[in-house]
Tab-separated table of C-alpha atoms and ligand atoms in Angstrom:
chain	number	residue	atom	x	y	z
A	23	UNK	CA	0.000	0.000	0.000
A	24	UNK	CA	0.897	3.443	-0.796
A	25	UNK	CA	0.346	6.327	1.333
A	26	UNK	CA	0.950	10.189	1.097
A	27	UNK	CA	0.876	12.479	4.488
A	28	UNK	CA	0.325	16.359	3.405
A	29	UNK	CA	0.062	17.686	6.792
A	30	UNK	CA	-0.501	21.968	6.981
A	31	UNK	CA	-3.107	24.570	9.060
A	32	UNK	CA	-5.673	24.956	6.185
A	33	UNK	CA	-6.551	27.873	7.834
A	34	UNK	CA	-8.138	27.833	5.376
A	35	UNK	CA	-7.445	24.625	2.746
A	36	UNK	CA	-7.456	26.185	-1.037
A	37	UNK	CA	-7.441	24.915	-4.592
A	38	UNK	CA	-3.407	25.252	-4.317
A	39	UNK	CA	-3.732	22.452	-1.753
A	40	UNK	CA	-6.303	20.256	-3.541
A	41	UNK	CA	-4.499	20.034	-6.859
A	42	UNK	CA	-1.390	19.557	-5.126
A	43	UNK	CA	-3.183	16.586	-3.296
A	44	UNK	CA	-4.586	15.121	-6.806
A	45	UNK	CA	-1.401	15.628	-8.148
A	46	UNK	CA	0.412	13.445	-5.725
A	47	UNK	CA	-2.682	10.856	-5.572
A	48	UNK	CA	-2.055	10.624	-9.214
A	49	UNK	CA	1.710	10.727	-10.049
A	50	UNK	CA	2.763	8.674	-7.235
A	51	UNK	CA	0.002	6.016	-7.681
A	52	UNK	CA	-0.864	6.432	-3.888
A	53	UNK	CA	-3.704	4.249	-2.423
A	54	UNK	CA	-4.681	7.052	-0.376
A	55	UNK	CA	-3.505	10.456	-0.061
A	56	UNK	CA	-4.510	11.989	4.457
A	57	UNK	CA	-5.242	15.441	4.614
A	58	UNK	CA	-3.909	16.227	7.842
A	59	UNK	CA	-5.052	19.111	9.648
A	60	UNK	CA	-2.234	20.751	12.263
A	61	UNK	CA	-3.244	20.821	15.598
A	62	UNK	CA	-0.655	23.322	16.566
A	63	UNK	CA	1.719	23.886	13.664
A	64	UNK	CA	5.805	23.961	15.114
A	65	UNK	CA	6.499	26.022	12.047
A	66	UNK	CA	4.030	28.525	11.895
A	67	UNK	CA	2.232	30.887	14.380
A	68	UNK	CA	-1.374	30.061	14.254
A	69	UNK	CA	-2.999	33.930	13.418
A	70	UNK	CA	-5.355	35.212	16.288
A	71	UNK	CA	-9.015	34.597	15.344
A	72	UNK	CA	-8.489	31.516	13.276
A	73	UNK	CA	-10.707	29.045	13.004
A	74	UNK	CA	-10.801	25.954	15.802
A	75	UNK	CA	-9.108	22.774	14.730
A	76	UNK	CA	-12.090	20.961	14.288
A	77	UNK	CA	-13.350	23.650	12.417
A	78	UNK	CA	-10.354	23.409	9.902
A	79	UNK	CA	-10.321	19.822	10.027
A	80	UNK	CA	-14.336	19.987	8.862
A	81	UNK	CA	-13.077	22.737	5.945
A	82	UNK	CA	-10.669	19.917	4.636
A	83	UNK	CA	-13.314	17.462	4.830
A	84	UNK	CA	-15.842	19.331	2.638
A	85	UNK	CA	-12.714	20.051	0.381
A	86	UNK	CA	-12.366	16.721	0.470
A	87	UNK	CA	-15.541	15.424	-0.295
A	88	UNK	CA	-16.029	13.651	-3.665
A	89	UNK	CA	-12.746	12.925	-3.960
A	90	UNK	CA	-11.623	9.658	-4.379
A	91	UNK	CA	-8.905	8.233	-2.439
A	92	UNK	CA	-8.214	11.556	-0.547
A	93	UNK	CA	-9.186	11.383	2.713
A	94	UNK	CA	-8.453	13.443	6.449
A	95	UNK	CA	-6.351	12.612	9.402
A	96	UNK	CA	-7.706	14.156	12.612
A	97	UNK	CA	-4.428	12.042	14.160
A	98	UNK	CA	-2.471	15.347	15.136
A	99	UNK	CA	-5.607	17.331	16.181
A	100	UNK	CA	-6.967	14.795	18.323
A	101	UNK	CA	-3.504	13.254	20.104
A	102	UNK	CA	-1.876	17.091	19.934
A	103	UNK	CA	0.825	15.833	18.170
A	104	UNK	CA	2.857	18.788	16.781
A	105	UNK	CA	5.763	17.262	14.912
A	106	UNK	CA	5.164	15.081	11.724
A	107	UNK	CA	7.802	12.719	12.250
A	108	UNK	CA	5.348	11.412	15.378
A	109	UNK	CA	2.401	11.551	12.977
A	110	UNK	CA	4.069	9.381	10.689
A	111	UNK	CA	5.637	7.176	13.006
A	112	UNK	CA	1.910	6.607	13.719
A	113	UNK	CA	0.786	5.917	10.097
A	114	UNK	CA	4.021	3.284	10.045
A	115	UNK	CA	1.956	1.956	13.053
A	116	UNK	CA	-1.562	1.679	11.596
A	117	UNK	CA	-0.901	1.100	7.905
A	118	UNK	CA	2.534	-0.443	7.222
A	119	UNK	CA	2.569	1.137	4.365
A	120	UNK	CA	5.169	-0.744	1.384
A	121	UNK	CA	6.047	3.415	0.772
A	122	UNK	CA	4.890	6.456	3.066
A	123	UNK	CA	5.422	9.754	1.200
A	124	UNK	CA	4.989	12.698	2.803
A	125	UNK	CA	4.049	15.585	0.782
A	126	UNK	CA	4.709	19.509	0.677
A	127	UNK	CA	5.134	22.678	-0.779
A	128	UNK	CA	9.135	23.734	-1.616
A	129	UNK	CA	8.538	26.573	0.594
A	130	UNK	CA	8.478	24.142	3.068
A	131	UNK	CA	10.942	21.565	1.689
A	132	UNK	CA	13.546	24.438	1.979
A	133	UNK	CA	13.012	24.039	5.646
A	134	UNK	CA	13.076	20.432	5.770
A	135	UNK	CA	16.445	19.652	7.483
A	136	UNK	CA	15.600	21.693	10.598
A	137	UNK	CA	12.380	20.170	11.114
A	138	UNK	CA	12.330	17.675	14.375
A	139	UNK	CA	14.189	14.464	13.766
A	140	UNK	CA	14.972	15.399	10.000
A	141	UNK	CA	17.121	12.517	9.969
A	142	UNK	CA	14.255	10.393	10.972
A	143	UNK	CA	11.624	11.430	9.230
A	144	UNK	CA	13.857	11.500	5.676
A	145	UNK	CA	13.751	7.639	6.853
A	146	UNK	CA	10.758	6.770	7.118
A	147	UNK	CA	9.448	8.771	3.994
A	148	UNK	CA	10.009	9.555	0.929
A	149	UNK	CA	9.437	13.239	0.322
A	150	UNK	CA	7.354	14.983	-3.056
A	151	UNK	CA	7.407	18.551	-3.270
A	152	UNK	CA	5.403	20.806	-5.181
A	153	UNK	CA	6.572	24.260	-6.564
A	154	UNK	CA	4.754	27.130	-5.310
A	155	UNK	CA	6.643	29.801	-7.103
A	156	UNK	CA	8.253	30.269	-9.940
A	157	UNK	CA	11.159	31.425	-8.684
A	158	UNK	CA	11.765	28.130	-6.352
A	159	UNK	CA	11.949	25.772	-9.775
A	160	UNK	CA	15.551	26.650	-9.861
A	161	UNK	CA	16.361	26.441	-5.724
A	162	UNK	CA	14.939	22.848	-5.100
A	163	UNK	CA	16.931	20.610	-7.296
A	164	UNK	CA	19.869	21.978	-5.638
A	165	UNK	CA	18.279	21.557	-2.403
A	166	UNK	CA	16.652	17.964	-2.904
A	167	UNK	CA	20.433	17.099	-4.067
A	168	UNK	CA	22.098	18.364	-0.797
A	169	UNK	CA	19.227	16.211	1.055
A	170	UNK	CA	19.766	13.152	-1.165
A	171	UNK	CA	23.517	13.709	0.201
A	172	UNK	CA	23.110	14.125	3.663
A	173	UNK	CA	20.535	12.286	4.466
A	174	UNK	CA	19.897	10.046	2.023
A	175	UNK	CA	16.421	11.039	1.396
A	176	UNK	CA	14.617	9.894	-1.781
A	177	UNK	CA	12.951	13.242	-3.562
A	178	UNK	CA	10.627	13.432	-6.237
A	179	UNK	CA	10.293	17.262	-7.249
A	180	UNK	CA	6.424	17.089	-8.538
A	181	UNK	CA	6.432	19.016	-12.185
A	182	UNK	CA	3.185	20.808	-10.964
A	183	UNK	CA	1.775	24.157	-12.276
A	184	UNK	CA	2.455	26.439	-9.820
A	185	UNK	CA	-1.101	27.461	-8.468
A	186	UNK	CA	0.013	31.498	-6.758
A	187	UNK	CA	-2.426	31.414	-4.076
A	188	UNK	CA	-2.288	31.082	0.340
A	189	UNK	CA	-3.816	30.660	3.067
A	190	UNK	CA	-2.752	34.045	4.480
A	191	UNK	CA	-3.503	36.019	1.668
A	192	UNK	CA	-7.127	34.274	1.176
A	193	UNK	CA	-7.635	35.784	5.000
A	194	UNK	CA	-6.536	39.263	4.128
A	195	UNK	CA	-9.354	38.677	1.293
A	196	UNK	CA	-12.229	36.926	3.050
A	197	UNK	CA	-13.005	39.802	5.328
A	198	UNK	CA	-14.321	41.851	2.254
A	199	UNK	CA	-16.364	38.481	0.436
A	200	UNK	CA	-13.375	38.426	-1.859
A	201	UNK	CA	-11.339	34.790	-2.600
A	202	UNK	CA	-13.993	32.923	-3.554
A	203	UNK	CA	-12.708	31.537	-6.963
A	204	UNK	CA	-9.923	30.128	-5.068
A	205	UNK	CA	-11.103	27.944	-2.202
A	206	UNK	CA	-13.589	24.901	-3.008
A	207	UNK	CA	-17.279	25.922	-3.079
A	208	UNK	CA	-18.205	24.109	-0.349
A	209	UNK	CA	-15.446	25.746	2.156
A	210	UNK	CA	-16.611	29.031	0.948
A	211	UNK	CA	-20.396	28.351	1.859
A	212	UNK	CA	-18.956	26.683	5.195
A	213	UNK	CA	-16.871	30.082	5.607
A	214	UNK	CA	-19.740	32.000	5.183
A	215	UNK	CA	-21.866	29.915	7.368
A	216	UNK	CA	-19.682	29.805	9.984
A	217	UNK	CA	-18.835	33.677	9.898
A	218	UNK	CA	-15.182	32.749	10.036
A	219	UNK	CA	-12.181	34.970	9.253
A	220	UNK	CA	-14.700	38.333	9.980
A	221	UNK	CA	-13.269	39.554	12.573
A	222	UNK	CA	-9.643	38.429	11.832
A	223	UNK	CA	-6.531	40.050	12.927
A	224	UNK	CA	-3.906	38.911	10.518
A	225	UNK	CA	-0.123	38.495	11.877
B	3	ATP	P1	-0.261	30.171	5.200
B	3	ATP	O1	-0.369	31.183	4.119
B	3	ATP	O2	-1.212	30.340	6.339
B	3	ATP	O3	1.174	30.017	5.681
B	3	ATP	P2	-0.362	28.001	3.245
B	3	ATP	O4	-1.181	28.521	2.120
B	3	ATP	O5	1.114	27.937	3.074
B	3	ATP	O6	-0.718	28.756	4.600
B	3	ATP	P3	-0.501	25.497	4.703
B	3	ATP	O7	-1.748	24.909	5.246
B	3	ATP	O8	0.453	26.062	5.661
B	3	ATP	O9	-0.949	26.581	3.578
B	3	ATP	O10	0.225	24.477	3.750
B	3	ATP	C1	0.131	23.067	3.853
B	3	ATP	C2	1.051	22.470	2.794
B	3	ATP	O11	0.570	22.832	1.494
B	3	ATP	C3	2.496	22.977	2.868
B	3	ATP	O12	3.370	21.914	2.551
B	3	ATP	C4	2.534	24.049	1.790
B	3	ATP	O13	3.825	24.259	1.272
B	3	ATP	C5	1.599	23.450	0.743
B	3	ATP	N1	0.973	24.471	-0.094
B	3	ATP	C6	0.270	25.540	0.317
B	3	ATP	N2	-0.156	26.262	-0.716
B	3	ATP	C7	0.278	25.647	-1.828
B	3	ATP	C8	0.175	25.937	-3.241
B	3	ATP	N3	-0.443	27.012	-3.685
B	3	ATP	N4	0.755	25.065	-4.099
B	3	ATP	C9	1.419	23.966	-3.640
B	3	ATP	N5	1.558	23.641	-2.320
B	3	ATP	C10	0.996	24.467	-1.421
């Protein structure tokens, strides 16, 4: 069985996460790609008003909805886990998966090594990273290299449009009913239902 982890706040998920998530489903012939909402991310501060866990865990799951063989993971929300290489020790656990790939933007990849147990989690996984700028097309090969060196991580560098759109700017946006055309319809109706991101302070 093959298994992708793309762990991240979706605070809130976007169409920049949900093609990156068919994308991987697709080019890495996964069995089952696990949307996995952060309980507390270690690598970013969480904005003040943002949306409850479970309420960004429900926003995956509608964005996720339909979709075949993308799923969530509530694992990190509901044992607080904070660092991925415990989440995926856990999906080691519950799946034994024959390959665990754990999947991410480069603007995270370029952080990769300093993440918790680097060494450990290049181990267990193997790692697929989408582009999310132009600009980082030329700055990953040379980074998935030094990690192939040092670590002896196995990279696949996803050949992905780049899709320019985040999280933080969609909650500069939402405040004023713009966005829409880049978040699932769905999570937009559950945005609006929910009143979330009105009264948000962004950091
Ligand atoms: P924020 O703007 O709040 O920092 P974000 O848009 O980066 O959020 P996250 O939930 O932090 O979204 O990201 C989860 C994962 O999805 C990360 O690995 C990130 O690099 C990746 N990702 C986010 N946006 C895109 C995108 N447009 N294209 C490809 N990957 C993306």
């Amino acid at each position: 069985m093959k298994i992708g982890f793309f762990g991240g706040s979706f605070n809130p998920p976007h169409n920049g996460h949900i093609q990156s998530a068919k994308k991987a489903l697709d080019c890495l012939c996964l069995d089952l790609l696990l949307l996995t909402p952060a309980w507390s991310p270690p690598h970013k501060v969480m904005p003040p008003g943002s949306p409850e866990p479970a309420q960004r865990s429900e926003m995956c799951r509608i964005a996720a909805d339909n979709l075949t063989g993308i799923e969530v993971c509530e694992l990190e929300i509901e044992h607080k886990i904070r660092y991925t290489v415990d989440t995926v020790n856990l999906l080691q656990q519950i799946y034994r998966p024959d390959e665990l790939w754990l999947c991410l933007g480069g603007d995270m990849f370029l952080t990769l090594q300093d993440w918790a147990e680097a060494d450990k989690l290049m181990k267990i996984c193997r790692i697929a990273v989408f582009s999310r700028t132009d600009r980082e097309i030329n700055i990953l090969p040379e980074k998935a290299a030094e990690l192939s060196r040092r670590f002896g991580a196995c990279i696949r560098l996803m050949e992905n449009p780049v899709i320019p759109v985040s999280s933080t700017w969609l909650r500069e946006k939402i405040p004023s009913g713009a966005g829409a055309e880049h978040i699932p319809p769905g999570v937009w109706e559950y945005i609006q239902k929910e009143k979330l991101y009105e009264k948000f302070c962004s950091l």
